[in-house]
Structures are given as C-alpha cells and as structure tokens.
PDB file of C-alpha atoms in Angstrom:
ATOM      1  CA  UNK U 102       0.000   0.000   0.000  1.00 80.00           C
ATOM      2  CA  UNK U 103       2.840   2.345   0.747  1.00 82.00           C
ATOM      3  CA  UNK U 104       4.208   1.583  -2.683  1.00 81.00           C
ATOM      4  CA  UNK U 105       0.915   2.525  -4.303  1.00 83.00           C
ATOM      5  CA  UNK U 106       0.751   5.696  -2.218  1.00 80.00           C
ATOM      6  CA  UNK U 107       4.361   6.551  -3.133  1.00 81.00           C
ATOM      7  CA  UNK U 108       3.642   5.883  -6.818  1.00 81.00           C
ATOM      8  CA  UNK U 109       0.524   8.077  -6.653  1.00 81.00           C
ATOM      9  CA  UNK U 110       2.535  10.855  -4.997  1.00 82.00           C
ATOM     10  CA  UNK U 111       5.205  10.533  -7.668  1.00 83.00           C
ATOM     11  CA  UNK U 112       2.569  10.756 -10.407  1.00 81.00           C
ATOM     12  CA  UNK U 113       1.001  13.770  -8.695  1.00 81.00           C
ATOM     13  CA  UNK U 114       4.406  15.433  -8.315  1.00 82.00           C
ATOM     14  CA  UNK U 115       5.152  14.799 -11.966  1.00 81.00           C
ATOM     15  CA  UNK U 116       1.734  16.176 -12.916  1.00 82.00           C
ATOM     16  CA  UNK U 117       2.328  19.293 -10.795  1.00 81.00           C
ATOM     17  CA  UNK U 118       5.742  19.773 -12.406  1.00 81.00           C
ATOM     18  CA  UNK U 119       4.197  19.500 -15.891  1.00 81.00           C
ATOM     19  CA  UNK U 120       1.427  21.945 -14.903  1.00 82.00           C
ATOM     20  CA  UNK U 121       3.960  24.413 -13.488  1.00 79.00           C
ATOM     21  CA  UNK U 122       6.026  24.177 -16.678  1.00 84.00           C
ATOM     22  CA  UNK U 123       2.929  24.726 -18.854  1.00 79.00           C
ATOM     23  CA  UNK U 124       1.850  27.652 -16.676  1.00 79.00           C
ATOM     24  CA  UNK U 125       5.288  29.214 -17.018  1.00 81.00           C
ATOM     25  CA  UNK U 126       5.202  28.788 -20.800  1.00 83.00           C
ATOM     26  CA  UNK U 127       1.737  30.329 -21.022  1.00 81.00           C
ATOM     27  CA  UNK U 128       2.852  33.200 -18.746  1.00 82.00           C
ATOM     28  CA  UNK U 129       5.770  33.982 -21.059  1.00 86.00           C
ATOM     29  CA  UNK U 130       3.488  33.824 -24.099  1.00 84.00           C
ATOM     30  CA  UNK U 131       1.038  36.152 -22.347  1.00 84.00           C
ATOM     31  CA  UNK U 132       3.816  38.623 -21.476  1.00 87.00           C
ATOM     32  CA  UNK U 133       5.049  38.573 -25.085  1.00 89.00           C
ATOM     33  CA  UNK U 134       1.517  39.106 -26.378  1.00 89.00           C
ATOM     34  CA  UNK U 135       1.029  42.058 -24.002  1.00 91.00           C
ATOM     35  CA  UNK U 136       4.286  43.583 -25.254  1.00 91.00           C
ATOM     36  CA  UNK U 137       3.157  43.196 -28.853  1.00 93.00           C
ATOM     37  CA  UNK U 138      -0.223  44.740 -28.040  1.00 92.00           C
ATOM     38  CA  UNK U 139       1.495  47.716 -26.382  1.00 93.00           C
ATOM     39  CA  UNK U 140       3.726  48.204 -29.441  1.00 94.00           C
ATOM     40  CA  UNK U 141       0.774  47.953 -31.810  1.00 93.00           C
ATOM     41  CA  UNK U 142      -1.140  50.508 -29.714  1.00 95.00           C
ATOM     42  CA  UNK U 143       1.842  52.879 -29.810  1.00 94.00           C
ATOM     43  CA  UNK U 144       2.031  52.451 -33.596  1.00 93.00           C
ATOM     44  CA  UNK U 145      -1.699  53.086 -33.931  1.00 94.00           C
ATOM     45  CA  UNK U 146      -1.419  56.249 -31.806  1.00 94.00           C
ATOM     46  CA  UNK U 147       1.488  57.478 -33.943  1.00 91.00           C
ATOM     47  CA  UNK U 148      -0.423  56.889 -37.167  1.00 91.00           C
ATOM     48  CA  UNK U 149      -3.540  58.544 -35.744  1.00 92.00           C
ATOM     49  CA  UNK U 150      -1.514  61.684 -34.929  1.00 90.00           C
ATOM     50  CA  UNK U 151       0.025  61.619 -38.420  1.00 88.00           C
ATOM     51  CA  UNK U 152      -3.418  61.347 -40.012  1.00 91.00           C
ATOM     52  CA  UNK U 153      -4.725  64.231 -37.908  1.00 91.00           C
ATOM     53  CA  UNK U 154      -1.731  66.369 -38.904  1.00 88.00           C
ATOM     54  CA  UNK U 155      -2.271  65.466 -42.557  1.00 88.00           C
ATOM     55  CA  UNK U 156      -5.962  66.321 -42.348  1.00 91.00           C
ATOM     56  CA  UNK U 157      -5.189  69.658 -40.711  1.00 90.00           C
ATOM     57  CA  UNK U 158      -2.656  70.559 -43.399  1.00 88.00           C
ATOM     58  CA  UNK U 159      -5.075  69.416 -46.107  1.00 90.00           C
ATOM     59  CA  UNK U 160      -7.869  71.566 -44.636  1.00 92.00           C
ATOM     60  CA  UNK U 161      -5.602  74.626 -44.570  1.00 90.00           C
ATOM     61  CA  UNK U 162      -4.471  73.924 -48.138  1.00 89.00           C
ATOM     62  CA  UNK U 163      -8.019  73.503 -49.432  1.00 91.00           C
ATOM     63  CA  UNK U 164      -9.068  76.699 -47.647  1.00 92.00           C
ATOM     64  CA  UNK U 165      -6.164  78.619 -49.216  1.00 90.00           C
ATOM     65  CA  UNK U 166      -7.051  77.302 -52.678  1.00 90.00           C
ATOM     66  CA  UNK U 167     -10.694  78.251 -52.129  1.00 92.00           C
ATOM     67  CA  UNK U 168      -9.646  81.771 -51.130  1.00 92.00           C
ATOM     68  CA  UNK U 169      -7.504  82.093 -54.258  1.00 91.00           C
ATOM     69  CA  UNK U 170     -10.407  80.926 -56.426  1.00 92.00           C
ATOM     70  CA  UNK U 171     -12.869  83.303 -54.729  1.00 94.00           C
ATOM     71  CA  UNK U 172     -10.490  86.231 -55.173  1.00 92.00           C
ATOM     72  CA  UNK U 173      -9.950  85.297 -58.819  1.00 91.00           C
ATOM     73  CA  UNK U 174     -13.692  85.011 -59.454  1.00 93.00           C
ATOM     74  CA  UNK U 175     -14.269  88.425 -57.864  1.00 93.00           C
ATOM     75  CA  UNK U 176     -11.493  90.015 -59.906  1.00 90.00           C
ATOM     76  CA  UNK U 177     -12.621  88.314 -63.131  1.00 90.00           C
ATOM     77  CA  UNK U 178     -16.213  89.484 -62.600  1.00 92.00           C
ATOM     78  CA  UNK U 179     -14.968  93.003 -61.979  1.00 92.00           C
ATOM     79  CA  UNK U 180     -12.907  93.007 -65.167  1.00 89.00           C
ATOM     80  CA  UNK U 181     -15.783  91.558 -67.174  1.00 88.00           C
ATOM     81  CA  UNK U 182     -18.290  94.129 -65.879  1.00 90.00           C
ATOM     82  CA  UNK U 183     -15.872  97.039 -66.195  1.00 88.00           C
ATOM     83  CA  UNK U 184     -15.669  97.680 -62.438  1.00 91.00           C
ATOM     84  CA  UNK U 185     -11.950  96.913 -62.566  1.00 88.00           C
ATOM     85  CA  UNK U 186      -9.517  97.749 -65.300  1.00 87.00           C
ATOM     86  CA  UNK U 187      -6.069  96.374 -65.931  1.00 85.00           C
ATOM     87  CA  UNK U 188      -3.332  98.842 -66.725  1.00 83.00           C
ATOM     88  CA  UNK U 189       0.279  98.353 -67.696  1.00 79.00           C
ATOM     89  CA  UNK U 190       3.128 100.798 -67.573  1.00 76.00           C
ATOM     90  CA  UNK U 191       4.300 101.325 -71.108  1.00 69.00           C
ATOM     91  CA  UNK U 192       7.361 102.990 -72.504  1.00 69.00           C
ATOM     92  CA  UNK U 193       7.319 103.718 -76.166  1.00 66.00           C
ATOM     93  CA  UNK U 194      10.641 104.091 -77.920  1.00 64.00           C
ATOM     94  CA  UNK U 195      11.028 107.245 -79.922  1.00 59.00           C
ATOM     95  CA  UNK U 196      10.983 106.255 -83.574  1.00 62.00           C
ATOM     96  CA  UNK U 197      11.400 109.823 -84.875  1.00 60.00           C
ATOM     97  CA  UNK U 198      13.113 112.090 -82.363  1.00 57.00           C
ATOM     98  CA  UNK U 199      12.014 115.212 -84.176  1.00 56.00           C
ATOM     99  CA  UNK U 200       8.292 114.675 -83.666  1.00 54.00           C
ATOM    100  CA  UNK U 201       6.379 115.865 -80.664  1.00 53.00           C
ATOM    101  CA  UNK U 202       5.375 113.260 -78.132  1.00 52.00           C
ATOM    102  CA  UNK U 203       6.382 111.671 -74.925  1.00 53.00           C
ATOM    103  CA  UNK U 204       8.920 108.928 -74.538  1.00 52.00           C
ATOM    104  CA  UNK U 205       6.938 107.622 -71.537  1.00 52.00           C
ATOM    105  CA  UNK U 206       3.359 106.916 -72.480  1.00 54.00           C
ATOM    106  CA  UNK U 207       2.425 106.202 -68.833  1.00 63.00           C
ATOM    107  CA  UNK U 208      -0.425 103.881 -67.995  1.00 71.00           C
ATOM    108  CA  UNK U 209      -2.094 102.031 -70.806  1.00 76.00           C
ATOM    109  CA  UNK U 210      -5.366 100.175 -70.344  1.00 76.00           C
ATOM    110  CA  UNK U 211      -5.567  96.621 -71.590  1.00 79.00           C
ATOM    111  CA  UNK U 212      -8.514  95.262 -73.487  1.00 82.00           C
ATOM    112  CA  UNK U 213     -10.868  93.441 -71.048  1.00 83.00           C
ATOM    113  CA  UNK U 214     -10.104  90.067 -72.664  1.00 85.00           C
ATOM    114  CA  UNK U 215      -6.369  90.658 -72.161  1.00 85.00           C
ATOM    115  CA  UNK U 216      -7.076  91.840 -68.635  1.00 85.00           C
ATOM    116  CA  UNK U 217      -8.885  88.558 -68.054  1.00 87.00           C
ATOM    117  CA  UNK U 218      -5.813  86.670 -69.245  1.00 89.00           C
ATOM    118  CA  UNK U 219      -3.662  88.642 -66.799  1.00 88.00           C
ATOM    119  CA  UNK U 220      -6.107  87.805 -63.989  1.00 89.00           C
ATOM    120  CA  UNK U 221      -6.011  84.122 -64.995  1.00 91.00           C
ATOM    121  CA  UNK U 222      -2.207  84.128 -64.947  1.00 91.00           C
ATOM    122  CA  UNK U 223      -2.228  85.848 -61.567  1.00 90.00           C
ATOM    123  CA  UNK U 224      -4.641  83.263 -60.152  1.00 91.00           C
ATOM    124  CA  UNK U 225      -2.539  80.427 -61.578  1.00 92.00           C
ATOM    125  CA  UNK U 226       0.548  81.797 -59.856  1.00 93.00           C
ATOM    126  CA  UNK U 227      -1.351  82.152 -56.589  1.00 92.00           C
ATOM    127  CA  UNK U 228      -2.616  78.566 -56.863  1.00 90.00           C
ATOM    128  CA  UNK U 229       0.935  77.321 -57.436  1.00 92.00           C
ATOM    129  CA  UNK U 230       2.172  79.309 -54.446  1.00 91.00           C
ATOM    130  CA  UNK U 231      -0.610  77.848 -52.291  1.00 90.00           C
ATOM    131  CA  UNK U 232       0.303  74.330 -53.452  1.00 89.00           C
ATOM    132  CA  UNK U 233       3.984  74.863 -52.641  1.00 92.00           C
ATOM    133  CA  UNK U 234       3.098  76.202 -49.187  1.00 89.00           C
ATOM    134  CA  UNK U 235       0.765  73.245 -48.654  1.00 87.00           C
ATOM    135  CA  UNK U 236       3.462  70.748 -49.617  1.00 88.00           C
ATOM    136  CA  UNK U 237       6.026  72.496 -47.415  1.00 89.00           C
ATOM    137  CA  UNK U 238       3.584  72.417 -44.517  1.00 87.00           C
ATOM    138  CA  UNK U 239       2.881  68.729 -45.207  1.00 84.00           C
ATOM    139  CA  UNK U 240       6.597  67.975 -45.058  1.00 87.00           C
ATOM    140  CA  UNK U 241       7.047  69.983 -41.840  1.00 86.00           C
ATOM    141  CA  UNK U 242       3.973  68.662 -40.028  1.00 81.00           C
ATOM    142  CA  UNK U 243       3.315  65.154 -41.343  1.00 79.00           C
ATOM    143  CA  UNK U 244       6.692  63.813 -42.430  1.00 80.00           C
ATOM    144  CA  UNK U 245       8.555  64.590 -39.209  1.00 71.00           C
TER     145      UNK U 245
END
C-alpha cells in the first residue's frame, strides 16, 4: 500500500511539475503578447496623430485654394463688368526724335479680354504658391 501511495505521490508530483512548466510557458506567451499589443497601440497612436496632422494641413491647403479661387472670381467678374480695369506701364521708344510726343506713355489700359488673361495668370501663380506652401507644410507637419 505504501508503494501505491508513493507511486501516486510521484505521479502527482510529476503532474504538478508539468502543470507548473505549462503555466510558465503560457505566462511567457502572455507577457510577449502584451508587449506586442502595447507596441501595436503605440504604432496606432502614432499613425492617428500623423493622419490628424495630414488632415489639418489638407484643410488649410483647401481653404487657401478656395480663397484664391474666390479672389480670382471676384477680380474676373470686376474686369468683365468694367468695375476693374487692368493697366500696364508702357514705354514707347522714340521712332522719330524730331516729332512731338512723350517717350513715356504712362499707364495704358488693356482690353478686357487681355485683362482677363492677366487675372487668370495671376490666379494660376497664386494657386501654385498655395500648393507649394501646402506641400512644405505637409513635409514639416506630417513627415517629421
């Protein structure tokens, strides 16, 4: 009977040793999984901040482009209706120095269609400047 009891104790001890080993293995796996979860959460937080920065820059960029377009539309309407006029400074070379006239003709008004072209060029330049500023801001804020 003592032999049976000793054998049962040995089996129980072996079973406890196996259970302790399995528990230790599962504990290590759980610790590793928690570490991975923490890293994934940190990555998700980083990407969330990057997306928010990108969205903020994009909103500012879209607002700037909208302002450029609104200003262009206002200017174009004014040129078309005659409220605004486009002038250029002109200097006319003297072709016959003996004739009366001024070397500096002063301000010359452009035809409204040409004024519209000038306004379109101006708006195009402003759009390009807004795009460059938007890209620079994107690089500063999002790509850091």
